């Protein structure tokens, strides 16, 4: 799961196809095989996404209030790929600031 977390946070599921990374992983643990990019995109990322959503829902249930603040940010990369980032902010039951971001 650590590999999936890294690939998801870096936004690079295709990195599993990198030969230098494969050699590094084999040197660290010859028994471990990196998942294919297809497996990362088809199976691992959706599972990770669901775990993150459940975690955020649990954190929101413990919020001091039912009110949240939402921030949206949109941009494009070289005019080809569009991105939307959503950040939610709220106060915890201890009145500490908490937040979650989605891209």
GROMACS .gro file of C-alpha atoms in nm:
model
  103
    1UNK     CA    1   0.000   0.000   0.000
    2UNK     CA    2   0.295   0.231   0.058
    3UNK     CA    3   0.377   0.215  -0.313
    4UNK     CA    4   0.020   0.306  -0.406
    5UNK     CA    5   0.017   0.594  -0.157
    6UNK     CA    6   0.338   0.731  -0.308
    7UNK     CA    7   0.222   0.694  -0.668
    8UNK     CA    8  -0.116   0.851  -0.592
    9UNK     CA    9   0.026   1.144  -0.399
   10UNK     CA   10   0.285   1.205  -0.669
   11UNK     CA   11   0.019   1.172  -0.941
   12UNK     CA   12   0.240   0.926  -1.130
   13UNK     CA   13   0.079   0.582  -1.165
   14UNK     CA   14   0.287   0.538  -1.484
   15UNK     CA   15   0.605   0.554  -1.274
   16UNK     CA   16   0.570   0.180  -1.210
   17UNK     CA   17   0.688   0.128  -1.568
   18UNK     CA   18   1.017   0.312  -1.501
   19UNK     CA   19   1.302   0.062  -1.536
   20UNK     CA   20   1.531   0.247  -1.294
   21UNK     CA   21   1.260   0.237  -1.025
   22UNK     CA   22   1.201  -0.133  -1.090
   23UNK     CA   23   1.574  -0.202  -1.044
   24UNK     CA   24   1.580   0.003  -0.722
   25UNK     CA   25   1.282  -0.183  -0.579
   26UNK     CA   26   1.439  -0.520  -0.673
   27UNK     CA   27   1.763  -0.416  -0.503
   28UNK     CA   28   1.572  -0.321  -0.187
   29UNK     CA   29   1.354  -0.634  -0.184
   30UNK     CA   30   1.400  -0.894  -0.459
   31UNK     CA   31   1.067  -1.059  -0.362
   32UNK     CA   32   0.858  -0.746  -0.434
   33UNK     CA   33   0.715  -0.675  -0.779
   34UNK     CA   34   0.586  -0.327  -0.858
   35UNK     CA   35   0.225  -0.334  -0.976
   36UNK     CA   36   0.161  -0.259  -1.342
   37UNK     CA   37   0.027   0.084  -1.437
   38UNK     CA   38  -0.301  -0.085  -1.533
   39UNK     CA   39  -0.337  -0.247  -1.191
   40UNK     CA   40  -0.255   0.082  -1.018
   41UNK     CA   41  -0.516   0.272  -1.219
   42UNK     CA   42  -0.783   0.000  -1.225
   43UNK     CA   43  -0.759  -0.153  -0.878
   44UNK     CA   44  -0.528   0.022  -0.635
   45UNK     CA   45  -0.618   0.390  -0.690
   46UNK     CA   46  -0.995   0.336  -0.662
   47UNK     CA   47  -0.941   0.144  -0.336
   48UNK     CA   48  -0.717   0.419  -0.202
   49UNK     CA   49  -0.971   0.683  -0.308
   50UNK     CA   50  -1.249   0.503  -0.119
   51UNK     CA   51  -1.033   0.475   0.194
   52UNK     CA   52  -0.955   0.847   0.178
   53UNK     CA   53  -1.321   0.941   0.135
   54UNK     CA   54  -1.421   0.724   0.433
   55UNK     CA   55  -1.146   0.882   0.642
   56UNK     CA   56  -1.259   1.235   0.554
   57UNK     CA   57  -1.624   1.149   0.627
   58UNK     CA   58  -1.521   1.016   0.967
   59UNK     CA   59  -1.323   1.334   1.040
   60UNK     CA   60  -1.619   1.550   0.933
   61UNK     CA   61  -1.854   1.356   1.163
   62UNK     CA   62  -1.633   1.467   1.453
   63UNK     CA   63  -1.645   1.833   1.348
   64UNK     CA   64  -1.755   2.098   1.596
   65UNK     CA   65  -2.011   2.228   1.351
   66UNK     CA   66  -2.187   2.112   1.035
   67UNK     CA   67  -2.046   2.407   0.845
   68UNK     CA   68  -1.745   2.391   0.620
   69UNK     CA   69  -1.557   2.632   0.401
   70UNK     CA   70  -1.482   2.521   0.045
   71UNK     CA   71  -1.206   2.655  -0.179
   72UNK     CA   72  -1.188   2.576  -0.552
   73UNK     CA   73  -0.889   2.626  -0.780
   74UNK     CA   74  -0.877   2.553  -1.154
   75UNK     CA   75  -0.581   2.557  -1.388
   76UNK     CA   76  -0.446   2.389  -1.700
   77UNK     CA   77  -0.111   2.242  -1.793
   78UNK     CA   78   0.018   2.365  -2.127
   79UNK     CA   79  -0.340   2.423  -2.238
   80UNK     CA   80  -0.402   2.047  -2.266
   81UNK     CA   81  -0.493   1.903  -1.929
   82UNK     CA   82  -0.738   2.079  -1.701
   83UNK     CA   83  -0.731   2.037  -1.324
   84UNK     CA   84  -0.970   2.121  -1.043
   85UNK     CA   85  -0.859   2.122  -0.680
   86UNK     CA   86  -1.115   2.127  -0.401
   87UNK     CA   87  -1.017   2.202  -0.042
   88UNK     CA   88  -1.258   2.172   0.250
   89UNK     CA   89  -1.181   2.342   0.583
   90UNK     CA   90  -1.361   2.288   0.914
   91UNK     CA   91  -1.317   2.306   1.290
   92UNK     CA   92  -1.270   1.985   1.490
   93UNK     CA   93  -1.452   1.911   1.813
   94UNK     CA   94  -1.147   2.066   1.989
   95UNK     CA   95  -1.188   2.377   1.771
   96UNK     CA   96  -0.869   2.308   1.578
   97UNK     CA   97  -0.854   2.372   1.206
   98UNK     CA   98  -0.870   2.063   0.983
   99UNK     CA   99  -0.884   2.033   0.606
  100UNK     CA  100  -0.890   1.789   0.317
  101UNK     CA  101  -0.795   1.842  -0.047
  102UNK     CA  102  -0.900   1.667  -0.367
  103UNK     CA  103  -0.744   1.700  -0.711
   0.00000   0.00000   0.00000
